[in-house]
Amino acid sequence: GEDSRSFHVSIQAPLSIASVGETPSITAVAGGQLILECPEDAVPPPHIEWHREGSPLREDARRQVLAEGRFLQIQAVGPADGGEYSCRATNALGDTSLRVQVEVHG
């Protein structure tokens, strides 16, 4: 069978999306809010983990994982928030991961 996925990213700030290889690239504006979505409608619902630059993302006052992992919200975006983000969704049937490159422009 075939398996297709779409990757939606919603950002509440001016942005432009360009394709860099196979990793979508997102430009965020410093001081704004960034929301990344890991669209996964698998059954059973998957366990979702977020990573930044290959390391597990630590939540703090500015970075929060919402809706059981489906969204990653970063507030007051700064240059240090740039880099490659990925989400990995795992359930009994397997796992899938999506990557996005975030660039912060002041």
PDB file of N, CA and C in Angstrom:
ATOM      1  N   GLY A   1       0.825  -1.199   0.000  1.00  0.00           N
ATOM      2  CA  GLY A   1       0.000   0.000   0.000  1.00  0.00           C
ATOM      3  C   GLY A   1       0.855   1.241   0.000  1.00  0.00           C
ATOM      4  N   GLU A   2       0.223   2.350  -0.256  1.00  0.00           N
ATOM      5  CA  GLU A   2       0.943   3.618  -0.267  1.00  0.00           C
ATOM      6  C   GLU A   2       0.628   4.411   0.979  1.00  0.00           C
ATOM      7  N   ASP A   3       1.592   5.186   1.399  1.00  0.00           N
ATOM      8  CA  ASP A   3       1.442   5.991   2.608  1.00  0.00           C
ATOM      9  C   ASP A   3       1.895   7.402   2.266  1.00  0.00           C
ATOM     10  N   SER A   4       0.983   8.339   2.360  1.00  0.00           N
ATOM     11  CA  SER A   4       1.377   9.720   2.046  1.00  0.00           C
ATOM     12  C   SER A   4       1.059  10.612   3.238  1.00  0.00           C
ATOM     13  N   ARG A   5       1.883  11.631   3.398  1.00  0.00           N
ATOM     14  CA  ARG A   5       1.693  12.560   4.514  1.00  0.00           C
ATOM     15  C   ARG A   5       1.878  13.971   4.009  1.00  0.00           C
ATOM     16  N   SER A   6       1.147  14.876   4.608  1.00  0.00           N
ATOM     17  CA  SER A   6       1.404  16.288   4.330  1.00  0.00           C
ATOM     18  C   SER A   6       1.912  16.921   5.617  1.00  0.00           C
ATOM     19  N   PHE A   7       2.748  17.917   5.454  1.00  0.00           N
ATOM     20  CA  PHE A   7       3.382  18.559   6.611  1.00  0.00           C
ATOM     21  C   PHE A   7       2.940  20.008   6.643  1.00  0.00           C
ATOM     22  N   HIS A   8       2.143  20.357   7.635  1.00  0.00           N
ATOM     23  CA  HIS A   8       1.641  21.725   7.731  1.00  0.00           C
ATOM     24  C   HIS A   8       2.356  22.442   8.865  1.00  0.00           C
ATOM     25  N   VAL A   9       2.764  23.651   8.613  1.00  0.00           N
ATOM     26  CA  VAL A   9       3.383  24.450   9.653  1.00  0.00           C
ATOM     27  C   VAL A   9       2.600  25.741   9.737  1.00  0.00           C
ATOM     28  N   SER A  10       2.180  26.095  10.945  1.00  0.00           N
ATOM     29  CA  SER A  10       1.429  27.321  11.098  1.00  0.00           C
ATOM     30  C   SER A  10       2.215  28.267  11.993  1.00  0.00           C
ATOM     31  N   ILE A  11       2.393  29.466  11.527  1.00  0.00           N
ATOM     32  CA  ILE A  11       3.214  30.437  12.246  1.00  0.00           C
ATOM     33  C   ILE A  11       2.442  31.740  12.349  1.00  0.00           C
ATOM     34  N   GLN A  12       2.436  32.306  13.543  1.00  0.00           N
ATOM     35  CA  GLN A  12       1.745  33.574  13.731  1.00  0.00           C
ATOM     36  C   GLN A  12       2.761  34.695  13.657  1.00  0.00           C
ATOM     37  N   ALA A  13       3.352  34.842  12.488  1.00  0.00           N
ATOM     38  CA  ALA A  13       4.335  35.890  12.221  1.00  0.00           C
ATOM     39  C   ALA A  13       4.596  35.844  10.726  1.00  0.00           C
ATOM     40  N   PRO A  14       5.093  36.932  10.162  1.00  0.00           N
ATOM     41  CA  PRO A  14       5.418  36.878   8.730  1.00  0.00           C
ATOM     42  C   PRO A  14       6.431  35.768   8.486  1.00  0.00           C
ATOM     43  N   LEU A  15       6.279  35.049   7.387  1.00  0.00           N
ATOM     44  CA  LEU A  15       7.206  33.961   7.132  1.00  0.00           C
ATOM     45  C   LEU A  15       7.305  33.698   5.652  1.00  0.00           C
ATOM     46  N   SER A  16       8.338  32.978   5.291  1.00  0.00           N
ATOM     47  CA  SER A  16       8.454  32.467   3.937  1.00  0.00           C
ATOM     48  C   SER A  16       8.953  31.040   4.059  1.00  0.00           C
ATOM     49  N   ILE A  17       8.433  30.177   3.216  1.00  0.00           N
ATOM     50  CA  ILE A  17       8.838  28.775   3.256  1.00  0.00           C
ATOM     51  C   ILE A  17       9.560  28.462   1.949  1.00  0.00           C
ATOM     52  N   ALA A  18      10.756  27.945   2.064  1.00  0.00           N
ATOM     53  CA  ALA A  18      11.520  27.536   0.893  1.00  0.00           C
ATOM     54  C   ALA A  18      11.961  26.104   1.104  1.00  0.00           C
ATOM     55  N   SER A  19      12.181  25.409   0.028  1.00  0.00           N
ATOM     56  CA  SER A  19      12.584  24.020   0.139  1.00  0.00           C
ATOM     57  C   SER A  19      14.103  23.918   0.052  1.00  0.00           C
ATOM     58  N   VAL A  20      14.690  23.293   1.060  1.00  0.00           N
ATOM     59  CA  VAL A  20      16.128  23.056   1.054  1.00  0.00           C
ATOM     60  C   VAL A  20      16.316  21.553   1.058  1.00  0.00           C
ATOM     61  N   GLY A  21      16.640  20.981  -0.086  1.00  0.00           N
ATOM     62  CA  GLY A  21      16.694  19.529  -0.177  1.00  0.00           C
ATOM     63  C   GLY A  21      15.309  18.979   0.114  1.00  0.00           C
ATOM     64  N   GLU A  22      15.247  18.023   1.045  1.00  0.00           N
ATOM     65  CA  GLU A  22      13.950  17.462   1.396  1.00  0.00           C
ATOM     66  C   GLU A  22      13.465  17.984   2.734  1.00  0.00           C
ATOM     67  N   THR A  23      14.240  18.872   3.348  1.00  0.00           N
ATOM     68  CA  THR A  23      13.838  19.415   4.641  1.00  0.00           C
ATOM     69  C   THR A  23      13.222  20.791   4.432  1.00  0.00           C
ATOM     70  N   PRO A  24      11.931  20.962   4.739  1.00  0.00           N
ATOM     71  CA  PRO A  24      11.323  22.284   4.582  1.00  0.00           C
ATOM     72  C   PRO A  24      12.055  23.303   5.439  1.00  0.00           C
ATOM     73  N   SER A  25      12.162  24.510   4.932  1.00  0.00           N
ATOM     74  CA  SER A  25      12.825  25.579   5.670  1.00  0.00           C
ATOM     75  C   SER A  25      11.810  26.662   5.993  1.00  0.00           C
ATOM     76  N   ILE A  26      11.850  27.127   7.233  1.00  0.00           N
ATOM     77  CA  ILE A  26      10.917  28.152   7.684  1.00  0.00           C
ATOM     78  C   ILE A  26      11.703  29.323   8.228  1.00  0.00           C
ATOM     79  N   THR A  27      11.286  30.511   7.841  1.00  0.00           N
ATOM     80  CA  THR A  27      11.916  31.710   8.375  1.00  0.00           C
ATOM     81  C   THR A  27      10.994  32.307   9.427  1.00  0.00           C
ATOM     82  N   ALA A  28      11.515  32.441  10.637  1.00  0.00           N
ATOM     83  CA  ALA A  28      10.748  33.041  11.730  1.00  0.00           C
ATOM     84  C   ALA A  28      11.325  34.426  12.019  1.00  0.00           C
ATOM     85  N   VAL A  29      10.505  35.283  12.553  1.00  0.00           N
ATOM     86  CA  VAL A  29      10.929  36.636  12.882  1.00  0.00           C
ATOM     87  C   VAL A  29      11.265  36.712  14.368  1.00  0.00           C
ATOM     88  N   ALA A  30      12.453  37.223  14.676  1.00  0.00           N
ATOM     89  CA  ALA A  30      12.875  37.335  16.077  1.00  0.00           C
ATOM     90  C   ALA A  30      11.831  38.108  16.874  1.00  0.00           C
ATOM     91  N   GLY A  31      11.523  37.607  18.069  1.00  0.00           N
ATOM     92  CA  GLY A  31      10.543  38.250  18.930  1.00  0.00           C
ATOM     93  C   GLY A  31       9.130  37.764  18.705  1.00  0.00           C
ATOM     94  N   GLY A  32       8.917  37.021  17.626  1.00  0.00           N
ATOM     95  CA  GLY A  32       7.579  36.519  17.325  1.00  0.00           C
ATOM     96  C   GLY A  32       7.335  35.153  17.941  1.00  0.00           C
ATOM     97  N   GLN A  33       6.240  34.539  17.536  1.00  0.00           N
ATOM     98  CA  GLN A  33       5.881  33.212  18.035  1.00  0.00           C
ATOM     99  C   GLN A  33       5.943  32.225  16.884  1.00  0.00           C
ATOM    100  N   LEU A  34       6.443  31.048  17.163  1.00  0.00           N
ATOM    101  CA  LEU A  34       6.576  30.008  16.157  1.00  0.00           C
ATOM    102  C   LEU A  34       5.809  28.782  16.619  1.00  0.00           C
ATOM    103  N   ILE A  35       4.990  28.227  15.725  1.00  0.00           N
ATOM    104  CA  ILE A  35       4.277  26.993  16.050  1.00  0.00           C
ATOM    105  C   ILE A  35       4.583  25.980  14.958  1.00  0.00           C
ATOM    106  N   LEU A  36       5.148  24.860  15.369  1.00  0.00           N
ATOM    107  CA  LEU A  36       5.419  23.769  14.438  1.00  0.00           C
ATOM    108  C   LEU A  36       4.400  22.668  14.702  1.00  0.00           C
ATOM    109  N   GLU A  37       3.930  22.033  13.638  1.00  0.00           N
ATOM    110  CA  GLU A  37       2.928  20.980  13.783  1.00  0.00           C
ATOM    111  C   GLU A  37       3.494  19.658  13.297  1.00  0.00           C
ATOM    112  N   CYS A  38       3.219  18.615  14.063  1.00  0.00           N
ATOM    113  CA  CYS A  38       3.567  17.256  13.671  1.00  0.00           C
ATOM    114  C   CYS A  38       2.253  16.559  13.345  1.00  0.00           C
ATOM    115  N   PRO A  39       1.794  16.648  12.094  1.00  0.00           N
ATOM    116  CA  PRO A  39       0.459  16.131  11.769  1.00  0.00           C
ATOM    117  C   PRO A  39       0.458  14.620  11.703  1.00  0.00           C
ATOM    118  N   GLU A  40      -0.117  14.006  12.680  1.00  0.00           N
ATOM    119  CA  GLU A  40      -0.106  12.549  12.732  1.00  0.00           C
ATOM    120  C   GLU A  40      -1.463  12.058  13.197  1.00  0.00           C
ATOM    121  N   ASP A  41      -2.191  11.451  12.275  1.00  0.00           N
ATOM    122  CA  ASP A  41      -3.542  10.981  12.592  1.00  0.00           C
ATOM    123  C   ASP A  41      -3.598   9.465  12.718  1.00  0.00           C
ATOM    124  N   ALA A  42      -2.474   8.877  13.098  1.00  0.00           N
ATOM    125  CA  ALA A  42      -2.400   7.421  13.168  1.00  0.00           C
ATOM    126  C   ALA A  42      -3.325   6.865  14.249  1.00  0.00           C
ATOM    127  N   VAL A  43      -3.712   5.622  14.051  1.00  0.00           N
ATOM    128  CA  VAL A  43      -4.489   4.884  15.048  1.00  0.00           C
ATOM    129  C   VAL A  43      -3.743   3.588  15.327  1.00  0.00           C
ATOM    130  N   PRO A  44      -3.420   3.284  16.581  1.00  0.00           N
ATOM    131  CA  PRO A  44      -3.665   4.108  17.784  1.00  0.00           C
ATOM    132  C   PRO A  44      -2.840   5.390  17.781  1.00  0.00           C
ATOM    133  N   PRO A  45      -3.287   6.410  18.534  1.00  0.00           N
ATOM    134  CA  PRO A  45      -2.574   7.680  18.557  1.00  0.00           C
ATOM    135  C   PRO A  45      -1.120   7.459  18.956  1.00  0.00           C
ATOM    136  N   PRO A  46      -0.205   8.094  18.262  1.00  0.00           N
ATOM    137  CA  PRO A  46       1.205   7.841  18.523  1.00  0.00           C
ATOM    138  C   PRO A  46       1.743   8.634  19.699  1.00  0.00           C
ATOM    139  N   HIS A  47       2.883   8.178  20.179  1.00  0.00           N
ATOM    140  CA  HIS A  47       3.663   8.944  21.150  1.00  0.00           C
ATOM    141  C   HIS A  47       4.574   9.849  20.314  1.00  0.00           C
ATOM    142  N   ILE A  48       4.539  11.156  20.573  1.00  0.00           N
ATOM    143  CA  ILE A  48       5.288  12.106  19.752  1.00  0.00           C
ATOM    144  C   ILE A  48       6.402  12.735  20.575  1.00  0.00           C
ATOM    145  N   GLU A  49       7.600  12.736  20.012  1.00  0.00           N
ATOM    146  CA  GLU A  49       8.750  13.364  20.654  1.00  0.00           C
ATOM    147  C   GLU A  49       9.301  14.429  19.716  1.00  0.00           C
ATOM    148  N   TRP A  50       9.711  15.555  20.307  1.00  0.00           N
ATOM    149  CA  TRP A  50      10.329  16.630  19.531  1.00  0.00           C
ATOM    150  C   TRP A  50      11.821  16.683  19.828  1.00  0.00           C
ATOM    151  N   HIS A  51      12.590  16.942  18.788  1.00  0.00           N
ATOM    152  CA  HIS A  51      14.037  17.094  18.924  1.00  0.00           C
ATOM    153  C   HIS A  51      14.489  18.378  18.237  1.00  0.00           C
ATOM    154  N   ARG A  52      15.571  18.946  18.718  1.00  0.00           N
ATOM    155  CA  ARG A  52      16.211  20.080  18.060  1.00  0.00           C
ATOM    156  C   ARG A  52      17.674  19.726  17.878  1.00  0.00           C
ATOM    157  N   GLU A  53      18.144  19.803  16.631  1.00  0.00           N
ATOM    158  CA  GLU A  53      19.523  19.453  16.309  1.00  0.00           C
ATOM    159  C   GLU A  53      19.868  18.054  16.833  1.00  0.00           C
ATOM    160  N   GLY A  54      18.893  17.143  16.770  1.00  0.00           N
ATOM    161  CA  GLY A  54      19.149  15.760  17.142  1.00  0.00           C
ATOM    162  C   GLY A  54      19.038  15.434  18.620  1.00  0.00           C
ATOM    163  N   SER A  55      18.844  16.437  19.460  1.00  0.00           N
ATOM    164  CA  SER A  55      18.729  16.195  20.904  1.00  0.00           C
ATOM    165  C   SER A  55      17.292  16.406  21.352  1.00  0.00           C
ATOM    166  N   PRO A  56      16.836  15.634  22.345  1.00  0.00           N
ATOM    167  CA  PRO A  56      15.461  15.828  22.833  1.00  0.00           C
ATOM    168  C   PRO A  56      15.234  17.276  23.253  1.00  0.00           C
ATOM    169  N   LEU A  57      14.100  17.813  22.826  1.00  0.00           N
ATOM    170  CA  LEU A  57      13.794  19.207  23.144  1.00  0.00           C
ATOM    171  C   LEU A  57      13.350  19.320  24.593  1.00  0.00           C
ATOM    172  N   ARG A  58      13.923  20.249  25.300  1.00  0.00           N
ATOM    173  CA  ARG A  58      13.512  20.494  26.677  1.00  0.00           C
ATOM    174  C   ARG A  58      12.492  21.631  26.698  1.00  0.00           C
ATOM    175  N   GLU A  59      11.371  21.356  27.357  1.00  0.00           N
ATOM    176  CA  GLU A  59      10.365  22.404  27.481  1.00  0.00           C
ATOM    177  C   GLU A  59      10.796  23.390  28.555  1.00  0.00           C
ATOM    178  N   ASP A  60      10.453  24.657  28.349  1.00  0.00           N
ATOM    179  CA  ASP A  60      10.709  25.675  29.369  1.00  0.00           C
ATOM    180  C   ASP A  60       9.624  26.741  29.247  1.00  0.00           C
ATOM    181  N   ALA A  61       9.860  27.893  29.807  1.00  0.00           N
ATOM    182  CA  ALA A  61       8.820  28.929  29.822  1.00  0.00           C
ATOM    183  C   ALA A  61       8.460  29.382  28.403  1.00  0.00           C
ATOM    184  N   ARG A  62       9.400  29.287  27.469  1.00  0.00           N
ATOM    185  CA  ARG A  62       9.149  29.741  26.103  1.00  0.00           C
ATOM    186  C   ARG A  62       8.795  28.622  25.145  1.00  0.00           C
ATOM    187  N   ARG A  63       9.226  27.427  25.447  1.00  0.00           N
ATOM    188  CA  ARG A  63       9.026  26.308  24.521  1.00  0.00           C
ATOM    189  C   ARG A  63       8.106  25.282  25.156  1.00  0.00           C
ATOM    190  N   GLN A  64       6.944  25.101  24.538  1.00  0.00           N
ATOM    191  CA  GLN A  64       5.960  24.182  25.103  1.00  0.00           C
ATOM    192  C   GLN A  64       5.430  23.250  24.031  1.00  0.00           C
ATOM    193  N   VAL A  65       5.260  21.996  24.418  1.00  0.00           N
ATOM    194  CA  VAL A  65       4.659  21.000  23.542  1.00  0.00           C
ATOM    195  C   VAL A  65       3.180  20.921  23.901  1.00  0.00           C
ATOM    196  N   LEU A  66       2.330  21.085  22.893  1.00  0.00           N
ATOM    197  CA  LEU A  66       0.890  21.149  23.114  1.00  0.00           C
ATOM    198  C   LEU A  66       0.186  19.984  22.429  1.00  0.00           C
ATOM    199  N   ALA A  67      -1.048  19.745  22.842  1.00  0.00           N
ATOM    200  CA  ALA A  67      -1.914  18.732  22.213  1.00  0.00           C
ATOM    201  C   ALA A  67      -1.226  17.372  22.132  1.00  0.00           C
ATOM    202  N   GLU A  68      -0.648  16.953  23.265  1.00  0.00           N
ATOM    203  CA  GLU A  68      -0.004  15.640  23.367  1.00  0.00           C
ATOM    204  C   GLU A  68       1.103  15.457  22.333  1.00  0.00           C
ATOM    205  N   GLY A  69       1.789  16.552  22.025  1.00  0.00           N
ATOM    206  CA  GLY A  69       2.949  16.465  21.155  1.00  0.00           C
ATOM    207  C   GLY A  69       2.717  16.937  19.738  1.00  0.00           C
ATOM    208  N   ARG A  70       1.466  17.153  19.390  1.00  0.00           N
ATOM    209  CA  ARG A  70       1.189  17.507  17.994  1.00  0.00           C
ATOM    210  C   ARG A  70       1.769  18.868  17.606  1.00  0.00           C
ATOM    211  N   PHE A  71       1.810  19.786  18.567  1.00  0.00           N
ATOM    212  CA  PHE A  71       2.332  21.126  18.277  1.00  0.00           C
ATOM    213  C   PHE A  71       3.508  21.458  19.179  1.00  0.00           C
ATOM    214  N   LEU A  72       4.454  22.186  18.624  1.00  0.00           N
ATOM    215  CA  LEU A  72       5.541  22.758  19.405  1.00  0.00           C
ATOM    216  C   LEU A  72       5.433  24.262  19.268  1.00  0.00           C
ATOM    217  N   GLN A  73       5.262  24.940  20.402  1.00  0.00           N
ATOM    218  CA  GLN A  73       5.112  26.396  20.401  1.00  0.00           C
ATOM    219  C   GLN A  73       6.341  27.031  21.033  1.00  0.00           C
ATOM    220  N   ILE A  74       6.931  27.974  20.312  1.00  0.00           N
ATOM    221  CA  ILE A  74       8.082  28.717  20.831  1.00  0.00           C
ATOM    222  C   ILE A  74       7.703  30.186  20.839  1.00  0.00           C
ATOM    223  N   GLN A  75       7.797  30.799  22.012  1.00  0.00           N
ATOM    224  CA  GLN A  75       7.455  32.211  22.141  1.00  0.00           C
ATOM    225  C   GLN A  75       8.728  33.046  22.224  1.00  0.00           C
ATOM    226  N   ALA A  76       8.603  34.308  21.833  1.00  0.00           N
ATOM    227  CA  ALA A  76       9.743  35.235  21.873  1.00  0.00           C
ATOM    228  C   ALA A  76      10.954  34.598  21.195  1.00  0.00           C
ATOM    229  N   VAL A  77      10.746  34.205  19.936  1.00  0.00           N
ATOM    230  CA  VAL A  77      11.787  33.527  19.174  1.00  0.00           C
ATOM    231  C   VAL A  77      13.053  34.379  19.116  1.00  0.00           C
ATOM    232  N   GLY A  78      14.190  33.719  19.315  1.00  0.00           N
ATOM    233  CA  GLY A  78      15.482  34.402  19.236  1.00  0.00           C
ATOM    234  C   GLY A  78      16.413  33.648  18.308  1.00  0.00           C
ATOM    235  N   PRO A  79      17.547  34.254  17.963  1.00  0.00           N
ATOM    236  CA  PRO A  79      18.496  33.596  17.056  1.00  0.00           C
ATOM    237  C   PRO A  79      18.903  32.204  17.529  1.00  0.00           C
ATOM    238  N   ALA A  80      18.970  31.986  18.842  1.00  0.00           N
ATOM    239  CA  ALA A  80      19.384  30.687  19.375  1.00  0.00           C
ATOM    240  C   ALA A  80      18.340  29.607  19.112  1.00  0.00           C
ATOM    241  N   ASP A  81      17.128  29.992  18.702  1.00  0.00           N
ATOM    242  CA  ASP A  81      16.080  29.009  18.434  1.00  0.00           C
ATOM    243  C   ASP A  81      16.185  28.426  17.025  1.00  0.00           C
ATOM    244  N   GLY A  82      17.078  28.960  16.208  1.00  0.00           N
ATOM    245  CA  GLY A  82      17.237  28.438  14.860  1.00  0.00           C
ATOM    246  C   GLY A  82      17.817  27.036  14.882  1.00  0.00           C
ATOM    247  N   GLY A  83      17.693  26.331  13.784  1.00  0.00           N
ATOM    248  CA  GLY A  83      18.254  24.989  13.679  1.00  0.00           C
ATOM    249  C   GLY A  83      17.243  24.007  13.137  1.00  0.00           C
ATOM    250  N   GLU A  84      17.622  22.752  13.141  1.00  0.00           N
ATOM    251  CA  GLU A  84      16.730  21.719  12.621  1.00  0.00           C
ATOM    252  C   GLU A  84      15.886  21.123  13.736  1.00  0.00           C
ATOM    253  N   TYR A  85      14.590  21.169  13.533  1.00  0.00           N
ATOM    254  CA  TYR A  85      13.655  20.560  14.480  1.00  0.00           C
ATOM    255  C   TYR A  85      13.073  19.320  13.830  1.00  0.00           C
ATOM    256  N   SER A  86      12.798  18.325  14.645  1.00  0.00           N
ATOM    257  CA  SER A  86      12.160  17.125  14.114  1.00  0.00           C
ATOM    258  C   SER A  86      11.159  16.602  15.128  1.00  0.00           C
ATOM    259  N   CYS A  87      10.118  15.975  14.617  1.00  0.00           N
ATOM    260  CA  CYS A  87       9.191  15.294  15.503  1.00  0.00           C
ATOM    261  C   CYS A  87       9.150  13.843  15.067  1.00  0.00           C
ATOM    262  N   ARG A  88       9.071  12.956  16.048  1.00  0.00           N
ATOM    263  CA  ARG A  88       9.007  11.523  15.768  1.00  0.00           C
ATOM    264  C   ARG A  88       7.758  10.969  16.428  1.00  0.00           C
ATOM    265  N   ALA A  89       6.930  10.355  15.610  1.00  0.00           N
ATOM    266  CA  ALA A  89       5.681   9.769  16.106  1.00  0.00           C
ATOM    267  C   ALA A  89       5.822   8.252  16.060  1.00  0.00           C
ATOM    268  N   THR A  90       5.566   7.618  17.200  1.00  0.00           N
ATOM    269  CA  THR A  90       5.736   6.170  17.302  1.00  0.00           C
ATOM    270  C   THR A  90       4.461   5.535  17.864  1.00  0.00           C
ATOM    271  N   ASN A  91       3.999   4.468  17.204  1.00  0.00           N
ATOM    272  CA  ASN A  91       2.933   3.673  17.801  1.00  0.00           C
ATOM    273  C   ASN A  91       3.220   2.207  17.492  1.00  0.00           C
ATOM    274  N   ALA A  92       2.266   1.342  17.798  1.00  0.00           N
ATOM    275  CA  ALA A  92       2.501  -0.099  17.660  1.00  0.00           C
ATOM    276  C   ALA A  92       2.795  -0.499  16.220  1.00  0.00           C
ATOM    277  N   LEU A  93       2.396   0.327  15.270  1.00  0.00           N
ATOM    278  CA  LEU A  93       2.556  -0.031  13.862  1.00  0.00           C
ATOM    279  C   LEU A  93       3.871   0.462  13.272  1.00  0.00           C
ATOM    280  N   GLY A  94       4.637   1.237  14.042  1.00  0.00           N
ATOM    281  CA  GLY A  94       5.895   1.740  13.507  1.00  0.00           C
ATOM    282  C   GLY A  94       6.122   3.175  13.933  1.00  0.00           C
ATOM    283  N   ASP A  95       7.019   3.832  13.217  1.00  0.00           N
ATOM    284  CA  ASP A  95       7.268   5.229  13.566  1.00  0.00           C
ATOM    285  C   ASP A  95       7.571   6.021  12.302  1.00  0.00           C
ATOM    286  N   THR A  96       7.397   7.314  12.404  1.00  0.00           N
ATOM    287  CA  THR A  96       7.678   8.219  11.308  1.00  0.00           C
ATOM    288  C   THR A  96       8.236   9.499  11.892  1.00  0.00           C
ATOM    289  N   SER A  97       9.053  10.175  11.116  1.00  0.00           N
ATOM    290  CA  SER A  97       9.598  11.440  11.612  1.00  0.00           C
ATOM    291  C   SER A  97       9.546  12.485  10.512  1.00  0.00           C
ATOM    292  N   LEU A  98       9.403  13.721  10.934  1.00  0.00           N
ATOM    293  CA  LEU A  98       9.363  14.862  10.029  1.00  0.00           C
ATOM    294  C   LEU A  98      10.387  15.879  10.511  1.00  0.00           C
ATOM    295  N   ARG A  99      11.042  16.529   9.554  1.00  0.00           N
ATOM    296  CA  ARG A  99      12.053  17.516   9.915  1.00  0.00           C
ATOM    297  C   ARG A  99      11.709  18.863   9.305  1.00  0.00           C
ATOM    298  N   VAL A 100      12.131  19.909   9.972  1.00  0.00           N
ATOM    299  CA  VAL A 100      11.975  21.251   9.428  1.00  0.00           C
ATOM    300  C   VAL A 100      13.150  22.100   9.897  1.00  0.00           C
ATOM    301  N   GLN A 101      13.675  22.899   8.996  1.00  0.00           N
ATOM    302  CA  GLN A 101      14.791  23.782   9.327  1.00  0.00           C
ATOM    303  C   GLN A 101      14.231  25.158   9.648  1.00  0.00           C
ATOM    304  N   VAL A 102      14.573  25.682  10.808  1.00  0.00           N
ATOM    305  CA  VAL A 102      14.078  26.993  11.225  1.00  0.00           C
ATOM    306  C   VAL A 102      15.220  28.002  11.168  1.00  0.00           C
ATOM    307  N   GLU A 103      14.978  29.091  10.470  1.00  0.00           N
ATOM    308  CA  GLU A 103      15.942  30.186  10.433  1.00  0.00           C
ATOM    309  C   GLU A 103      15.286  31.406  11.053  1.00  0.00           C
ATOM    310  N   VAL A 104      16.005  32.074  11.928  1.00  0.00           N
ATOM    311  CA  VAL A 104      15.461  33.240  12.619  1.00  0.00           C
ATOM    312  C   VAL A 104      16.105  34.490  12.042  1.00  0.00           C
ATOM    313  N   HIS A 105      15.247  35.418  11.624  1.00  0.00           N
ATOM    314  CA  HIS A 105      15.717  36.694  11.096  1.00  0.00           C
ATOM    315  C   HIS A 105      15.248  37.794  12.016  1.00  0.00           C
ATOM    316  N   GLY A 106      16.154  38.665  12.396  1.00  0.00           N
ATOM    317  CA  GLY A 106      15.777  39.753  13.287  1.00  0.00           C
ATOM    318  C   GLY A 106      15.283  40.941  12.514  1.00  0.00           C
TER     319      GLY A 106
END
